[in-house]
Amino acid sequence: MKCKAVRAAILGLLMTLAGAVPLGAQVDGLPGVDWTRVTERDLNVASVFLTARDRGPRAALDSLERLAAQDTWIRAKGHPLAHAIGRYAMERRKDLAVLAECTPRFQSGCFHGVLEGYFLQGGTIDRASVGSVCAGQAVVRGFERMECWHGLGHGLMVHHAGDFRQALGICDALQAAQPRRECQDGIFMERAIRAIGATSINVGDGPGIGHAHGAEGHADHAAARGLSADTKQDGAGRVMAKVAARREREQLCSGLDAGHQRSCWAYQAMVLMSMSWPDYPRALRGCDTAPAQAVRDCYQGFGKQMLGVSSGDVPRMLEACRQGDPAHATDCLLGGVEYFTDLDWRIEPGIDFCRQVPGESKARCYEMIGARLTLAHTDPEPVRAACRQVEPAWVRACLAGAGMQER
């Protein structure tokens, strides 16, 4: 089934299996479940949300992980499904304390979805109260707070119906640099996703909105999203609309002040990749046009998105990163550390990635591993132990990234 049909089927299945409606009944204007078209996959996905209903999001994520191990489609949709689990849990609990039941699996989608769900349920946060939302006992480790702030950016975009400037006004009220940057990143990621036309999987808790890590939309698909109904009958008008839509997507970061450029360009890489696929050099040339302070961020964003769209194909990503400005090749490769540590906040995949990068990039790669370790562990000893797992020549770089020295 197409994504919209899947959402309708899941909603209908959930309500039918829960006994809320009889077989074949109408559900909020949606057709009743056609059981002749329901697949085993549909039932499996529906079962995840029944688990979320009965046992909470942690058990649902466990169930999703087991299904993802057996089904490549579910594995590819793991992050948006985790988003949907968080939103669904928030719809039922209506309490941000549900964040404590999220886990970092599937790129922490549950954390992001809970914050979206908060706003979909009518929650409000203003400039005065924004600092308290991710400061409670529900999020105690560094990466949990980071993912909470990132999810807040997504949620603010939902709350303000895509008006990124209003959303940024609230993020900018955060005093500390890292929460402010993560919140901004969530906003610009949401904006980029909407620009390329990717859509979410959600279960009856609000509008379908874009939530997918990786460049899911290619150039033609994204361009088609920019066509208005009154130009479709006119070939010349269609071409002009495509050109205008492309120019608009290329310039998503224009007009922003310097404080927002880095976050915007980190996710503008997703848009550039979408428009240029699979012409990697062209996408990276787009990064070269960023303001000087944001070029690195765009290259790193490209590296991360390259792994997302290739399902973690490291050799392909290494080759793609070599096709841009050599001065920023290492910046591109650092996107790999972000990608692999974000998957479920285990550091081993990131260390394995750094073993594969060229020698000239290893120092910065392992420094970033060290920095990520401090987010995953509150105790310095596990950080030291993890740094000892890296290539012996680069242990010092890992420790330096964590703000430590060799004993």
Coordinates of C-alpha atoms in Angstrom, one line a residue:
M1 CA 0.0 0.0 0.0
K2 CA 1.0 3.6 -0.4
C3 CA 2.0 5.6 2.8
K4 CA -1.5 7.2 3.1
A5 CA -3.2 3.9 2.7
V6 CA -0.9 2.4 5.3
R7 CA -1.8 5.1 7.7
A8 CA -5.5 4.6 7.1
A9 CA -5.2 0.9 7.4
I10 CA -3.2 1.1 10.7
L11 CA -5.7 3.5 12.2
G12 CA -8.6 1.3 11.1
L13 CA -6.9 -1.8 12.3
L14 CA -6.1 -0.3 15.7
M15 CA -9.7 0.8 16.3
T16 CA -11.1 -2.5 15.0
L17 CA -8.7 -4.7 17.0
A18 CA -9.4 -2.6 20.1
G19 CA -13.1 -3.2 19.6
A20 CA -13.9 0.4 19.0
V21 CA -15.6 -0.2 15.6
P22 CA -17.0 -3.2 13.8
L23 CA -15.3 -4.7 10.8
G24 CA -15.7 -2.6 7.7
A25 CA -17.1 0.4 9.6
Q26 CA -16.3 4.0 8.7
V27 CA -13.6 5.6 10.8
D28 CA -13.6 9.5 10.8
G29 CA -14.4 9.5 7.1
L30 CA -11.8 6.8 6.2
P31 CA -13.1 3.7 4.5
G32 CA -13.4 0.6 6.7
V33 CA -10.6 -1.9 6.7
D34 CA -10.6 -4.0 3.6
W35 CA -9.3 -7.3 5.0
T36 CA -8.6 -8.7 1.6
R37 CA -5.9 -6.1 1.2
V38 CA -4.4 -6.2 4.7
T39 CA -0.9 -7.7 4.6
E40 CA 1.1 -9.4 7.3
R41 CA 3.2 -6.2 7.4
D42 CA 0.2 -4.1 8.2
L43 CA -0.8 -6.3 11.0
N44 CA 2.7 -6.3 12.4
V45 CA 2.9 -2.5 12.3
A46 CA -0.5 -2.3 13.9
S47 CA 0.6 -4.6 16.7
V48 CA 3.4 -2.2 17.6
F49 CA 0.9 0.5 18.3
L50 CA -1.3 -1.9 20.3
T51 CA 1.8 -2.7 22.4
A52 CA 2.3 1.1 22.8
R53 CA -1.3 1.4 24.0
D54 CA -1.2 -1.6 26.4
R55 CA 2.4 -1.5 27.6
G56 CA 3.9 1.9 26.7
P57 CA 6.4 3.2 24.2
R58 CA 9.4 1.3 25.6
A59 CA 7.8 -2.1 25.0
A60 CA 6.6 -0.8 21.6
L61 CA 10.1 0.1 20.6
D62 CA 11.3 -3.4 21.6
S63 CA 8.6 -4.8 19.4
L64 CA 9.5 -2.5 16.5
E65 CA 13.2 -3.6 16.8
R66 CA 12.3 -7.2 16.5
L67 CA 10.2 -6.6 13.4
A68 CA 12.9 -4.4 11.9
A69 CA 15.3 -7.3 12.2
Q70 CA 13.1 -9.3 9.9
D71 CA 11.6 -6.7 7.5
T72 CA 13.8 -4.3 5.5
W73 CA 10.8 -2.0 4.9
I74 CA 10.1 -1.6 8.6
R75 CA 13.8 -1.2 9.3
A76 CA 14.0 1.7 6.7
K77 CA 10.9 3.3 8.2
G78 CA 12.1 2.8 11.8
H79 CA 12.7 6.4 12.6
P80 CA 9.3 7.8 11.4
L81 CA 7.6 4.8 13.1
A82 CA 9.4 5.7 16.3
H83 CA 8.2 9.3 15.9
A84 CA 4.7 7.9 15.5
I85 CA 5.0 5.8 18.7
G86 CA 6.1 8.9 20.6
R87 CA 3.2 10.9 19.3
Y88 CA 0.7 8.1 19.9
A89 CA 2.0 7.7 23.5
M90 CA 1.7 11.4 24.2
E91 CA -1.8 11.4 22.7
R92 CA -2.8 8.8 25.3
R93 CA -0.9 10.1 28.3
K94 CA -0.9 13.8 27.7
D95 CA 2.1 14.1 30.0
L96 CA 5.7 15.0 29.0
A97 CA 6.8 12.5 31.7
V98 CA 6.3 9.9 29.0
L99 CA 9.7 11.0 27.7
A100 CA 11.2 8.7 30.4
E101 CA 9.9 5.7 28.5
C102 CA 11.5 6.6 25.2
T103 CA 14.8 4.9 24.2
P104 CA 17.4 6.1 21.7
R105 CA 16.6 3.3 19.2
F106 CA 15.7 4.3 15.7
Q107 CA 17.6 7.6 15.9
S108 CA 15.7 8.7 19.0
G109 CA 12.5 9.2 17.1
C110 CA 10.3 8.5 20.2
F111 CA 11.7 11.6 21.9
H112 CA 11.0 13.7 18.9
G113 CA 7.5 12.3 18.5
V114 CA 6.6 13.0 22.1
L115 CA 7.4 16.7 21.7
E116 CA 5.4 16.9 18.5
G117 CA 2.5 15.1 20.3
Y118 CA 2.7 17.7 23.1
F119 CA 1.9 20.4 20.7
L120 CA -0.7 18.4 18.8
Q121 CA -2.5 18.0 22.1
G122 CA -2.6 21.7 22.5
G123 CA 0.5 22.2 24.7
T124 CA 2.1 25.6 24.8
I125 CA 5.6 26.8 25.4
D126 CA 6.6 30.4 25.3
R127 CA 10.0 32.2 25.6
A128 CA 9.7 32.4 29.3
S129 CA 9.0 28.7 29.9
V130 CA 11.0 27.0 27.1
G131 CA 14.0 26.4 29.3
S132 CA 12.1 24.0 31.6
V133 CA 10.6 21.6 29.0
C134 CA 13.7 19.3 28.8
A135 CA 15.1 19.9 32.2
G136 CA 13.0 17.5 34.2
Q137 CA 13.8 14.0 35.7
A138 CA 12.4 12.3 32.5
V139 CA 15.6 13.2 30.6
V140 CA 18.8 12.7 32.6
R141 CA 21.6 11.8 30.2
G142 CA 23.2 14.3 27.9
F143 CA 22.0 12.6 24.7
E144 CA 18.4 12.4 26.1
R145 CA 18.4 16.2 26.7
M146 CA 19.9 16.8 23.3
E147 CA 17.2 14.7 21.6
C148 CA 14.6 16.4 23.6
W149 CA 15.7 19.8 22.5
H150 CA 15.9 18.6 18.9
G151 CA 12.4 17.2 19.2
L152 CA 11.2 20.5 20.6
G153 CA 12.3 22.2 17.4
H154 CA 10.2 19.7 15.4
G155 CA 7.3 20.3 17.8
L156 CA 7.5 24.1 17.5
M157 CA 7.2 23.8 13.7
V158 CA 4.0 21.7 14.2
H159 CA 2.7 24.2 16.7
H160 CA 3.3 27.2 14.4
A161 CA 2.1 25.4 11.2
G162 CA 5.5 25.5 9.6
D163 CA 6.2 29.2 10.4
F164 CA 9.9 28.7 11.2
R165 CA 10.5 32.3 12.2
Q166 CA 8.0 32.1 15.0
A167 CA 9.5 28.7 16.1
L168 CA 13.0 30.2 16.1
G169 CA 11.9 33.0 18.3
I170 CA 11.2 30.5 21.1
C171 CA 14.4 28.4 20.5
D172 CA 16.5 31.6 20.6
A173 CA 15.3 32.2 24.2
L174 CA 17.3 29.2 25.4
Q175 CA 20.3 30.4 27.3
A176 CA 22.8 27.6 26.7
A177 CA 24.4 27.1 23.3
Q178 CA 23.8 23.4 22.8
P179 CA 20.1 23.4 23.6
R180 CA 19.6 26.4 21.4
R181 CA 21.5 24.8 18.5
E182 CA 19.6 21.5 18.9
C183 CA 16.3 23.2 18.9
Q184 CA 17.3 25.2 15.8
D185 CA 18.4 22.0 14.2
G186 CA 15.0 20.4 14.8
I187 CA 13.3 23.4 13.1
F188 CA 15.5 23.4 10.1
M189 CA 15.4 19.7 9.7
E190 CA 11.6 19.9 9.7
R191 CA 11.7 22.7 7.2
A192 CA 14.0 20.8 4.9
I193 CA 11.9 17.6 5.1
R194 CA 8.8 19.6 4.1
A195 CA 10.7 21.2 1.3
I196 CA 11.6 17.8 -0.3
G197 CA 8.1 16.5 0.2
A198 CA 8.7 13.6 2.6
T199 CA 5.8 12.6 4.8
S200 CA 5.4 11.0 8.2
I201 CA 3.6 7.9 9.4
N202 CA 1.2 8.9 12.1
V203 CA -1.7 7.1 13.8
G204 CA -4.7 9.3 14.1
D205 CA -3.2 11.9 16.3
G206 CA -2.8 14.8 13.9
P207 CA -1.9 15.9 10.4
G208 CA 0.6 14.0 8.3
I209 CA 3.9 15.9 8.5
G210 CA 7.4 15.2 7.3
H211 CA 9.7 13.2 9.6
A212 CA 12.5 11.2 8.0
H213 CA 16.2 11.2 8.4
G214 CA 17.8 11.0 5.0
A215 CA 17.1 12.3 1.6
E216 CA 14.0 10.4 0.7
G217 CA 12.7 12.6 -2.1
H218 CA 14.5 12.9 -5.4
A219 CA 14.6 16.0 -7.6
D220 CA 11.6 15.2 -9.8
H221 CA 9.4 14.3 -6.8
A222 CA 10.4 17.4 -4.9
A223 CA 9.9 19.6 -7.9
A224 CA 6.4 18.2 -8.4
R225 CA 5.5 19.3 -4.9
G226 CA 6.0 22.9 -6.1
L227 CA 3.5 22.8 -8.9
S228 CA 0.2 24.6 -8.4
A229 CA -3.0 23.2 -9.8
D230 CA -3.4 26.0 -12.4
T231 CA -0.1 25.3 -14.0
K232 CA -0.5 21.6 -14.6
Q233 CA -2.3 21.9 -17.9
D234 CA 0.3 24.2 -19.4
G235 CA 3.7 22.7 -20.3
A236 CA 5.6 26.0 -20.3
G237 CA 3.9 27.0 -17.0
R238 CA 4.9 23.7 -15.6
V239 CA 8.6 24.2 -16.4
M240 CA 8.5 27.7 -15.0
A241 CA 6.9 26.4 -11.8
K242 CA 9.6 23.8 -11.5
V243 CA 12.3 26.3 -11.9
A244 CA 10.8 28.6 -9.4
A245 CA 10.2 25.8 -6.9
R246 CA 13.8 24.6 -7.3
R247 CA 15.1 28.2 -6.8
E248 CA 13.1 28.5 -3.6
R249 CA 14.5 25.2 -2.2
E250 CA 18.0 26.2 -3.1
Q251 CA 17.6 29.5 -1.2
L252 CA 16.0 28.2 2.0
C253 CA 18.8 29.7 4.1
S254 CA 18.8 33.1 2.4
G255 CA 17.8 36.1 4.5
L256 CA 18.7 34.4 7.8
D257 CA 20.9 36.1 10.3
A258 CA 24.3 34.7 11.1
G259 CA 23.2 32.9 14.2
H260 CA 20.9 30.6 12.2
Q261 CA 23.0 29.9 9.2
R262 CA 24.9 26.9 10.5
S263 CA 21.8 25.0 11.6
C264 CA 20.0 25.8 8.3
W265 CA 22.9 24.7 6.1
A266 CA 23.4 21.5 8.1
Y267 CA 19.9 20.4 6.8
Q268 CA 20.1 22.3 3.5
A269 CA 22.4 19.5 2.6
M270 CA 19.4 17.2 2.6
V271 CA 17.6 19.5 0.1
L272 CA 20.7 19.8 -2.2
M273 CA 21.0 16.0 -2.2
S274 CA 17.4 15.6 -3.0
M275 CA 17.6 18.0 -6.0
S276 CA 20.8 16.6 -7.3
W277 CA 20.5 12.9 -6.8
P278 CA 22.7 11.0 -7.6
D279 CA 25.0 13.8 -8.7
Y280 CA 27.1 14.1 -5.5
P281 CA 29.6 16.8 -6.8
R282 CA 26.6 19.0 -7.7
A283 CA 25.2 18.8 -4.2
L284 CA 28.5 19.5 -2.6
R285 CA 29.0 22.5 -4.9
G286 CA 25.8 23.8 -3.4
C287 CA 27.4 23.5 0.0
D288 CA 30.4 25.6 -1.3
T289 CA 27.9 28.5 -1.7
A290 CA 27.1 28.6 2.0
P291 CA 28.4 31.5 4.2
A292 CA 32.0 30.8 5.2
Q293 CA 31.0 29.8 8.8
A294 CA 28.4 27.3 7.5
V295 CA 30.2 25.4 4.8
R296 CA 31.5 22.8 7.3
D297 CA 28.0 22.2 8.6
C298 CA 26.7 21.6 5.1
Y299 CA 29.4 19.1 4.3
Q300 CA 28.8 17.3 7.6
G301 CA 25.1 17.2 6.9
F302 CA 25.8 15.8 3.4
G303 CA 27.9 13.0 4.9
K304 CA 25.2 12.1 7.4
Q305 CA 22.4 12.2 4.8
M306 CA 24.5 10.1 2.4
L307 CA 24.6 7.3 5.0
G308 CA 20.9 7.7 5.7
V309 CA 19.9 7.4 2.0
S310 CA 22.4 4.5 1.4
S311 CA 21.4 2.5 4.5
G312 CA 24.8 3.0 6.1
D313 CA 27.0 2.1 3.1
V314 CA 30.3 3.5 4.3
P315 CA 32.4 2.9 1.1
R316 CA 29.8 4.7 -1.0
M317 CA 29.8 7.6 1.5
L318 CA 33.6 7.8 1.6
E319 CA 33.6 8.0 -2.2
A320 CA 30.9 10.7 -2.3
C321 CA 32.8 12.8 0.3
R322 CA 35.9 12.8 -1.9
Q323 CA 33.9 14.5 -4.8
G324 CA 33.7 17.9 -3.1
D325 CA 36.3 20.4 -2.0
P326 CA 39.2 18.5 -0.5
A327 CA 39.5 21.1 2.2
H328 CA 36.1 19.9 3.5
A329 CA 36.4 16.1 3.0
T330 CA 36.9 15.5 6.7
D331 CA 33.9 17.7 7.5
C332 CA 31.9 15.5 5.3
L333 CA 33.2 12.3 7.0
L334 CA 32.3 13.7 10.4
G335 CA 28.7 13.2 9.4
G336 CA 29.4 9.5 9.7
V337 CA 30.1 9.8 13.4
E338 CA 26.9 11.7 13.9
Y339 CA 24.9 9.1 11.8
F340 CA 26.3 6.0 13.5
T341 CA 26.1 7.3 17.1
D342 CA 22.6 8.7 16.6
L343 CA 21.3 5.3 15.5
D344 CA 20.8 4.1 19.1
W345 CA 23.6 6.0 21.0
R346 CA 25.9 3.0 21.2
I347 CA 29.4 4.3 20.4
E348 CA 30.8 1.1 18.8
P349 CA 29.4 1.7 15.3
G350 CA 31.0 5.2 15.4
I351 CA 34.3 3.8 16.4
D352 CA 34.1 1.2 13.6
F353 CA 33.4 4.0 11.2
C354 CA 36.4 6.0 12.2
R355 CA 38.6 2.9 11.6
Q356 CA 37.6 3.1 8.0
V357 CA 38.2 6.8 7.3
P358 CA 41.5 7.9 5.7
G359 CA 44.4 8.7 8.0
E360 CA 44.2 12.4 7.6
S361 CA 40.7 12.4 8.9
K362 CA 41.2 10.1 11.9
A363 CA 42.1 12.7 14.5
R364 CA 39.0 14.7 14.1
C365 CA 36.9 11.6 13.7
Y366 CA 38.0 10.2 17.0
E367 CA 37.8 13.6 18.7
M368 CA 34.1 13.7 17.8
I369 CA 33.8 10.1 19.2
G370 CA 35.1 11.5 22.5
A371 CA 32.7 14.4 22.5
R372 CA 29.7 12.0 21.8
L373 CA 30.8 9.7 24.6
T374 CA 30.4 12.5 27.1
L375 CA 26.8 12.8 26.0
A376 CA 26.2 9.0 26.4
H377 CA 27.8 8.6 29.8
T378 CA 27.6 10.8 32.9
D379 CA 30.5 8.9 34.5
P380 CA 34.0 9.6 33.1
E381 CA 35.3 6.0 33.5
P382 CA 33.1 4.5 30.8
V383 CA 34.3 7.3 28.5
R384 CA 37.9 6.4 29.2
A385 CA 37.2 2.7 28.7
A386 CA 35.5 3.4 25.3
C387 CA 38.4 5.6 24.2
R388 CA 40.7 2.7 24.9
Q389 CA 38.8 0.7 22.3
V390 CA 39.9 2.9 19.4
E391 CA 43.0 2.5 17.3
P392 CA 46.0 2.9 19.7
A393 CA 47.5 5.9 17.8
W394 CA 44.2 7.8 18.3
V395 CA 43.4 7.2 21.9
R396 CA 44.7 10.6 22.9
A397 CA 42.5 12.3 20.2
C398 CA 39.4 10.5 21.6
L399 CA 40.2 11.6 25.1
A400 CA 40.9 15.1 24.0
G401 CA 37.4 15.2 22.4
A402 CA 36.0 14.2 25.7
G403 CA 38.0 16.9 27.5
M404 CA 40.3 14.4 29.2
Q405 CA 44.0 13.5 29.2
E406 CA 45.8 10.2 29.3
R407 CA 46.7 9.1 32.8

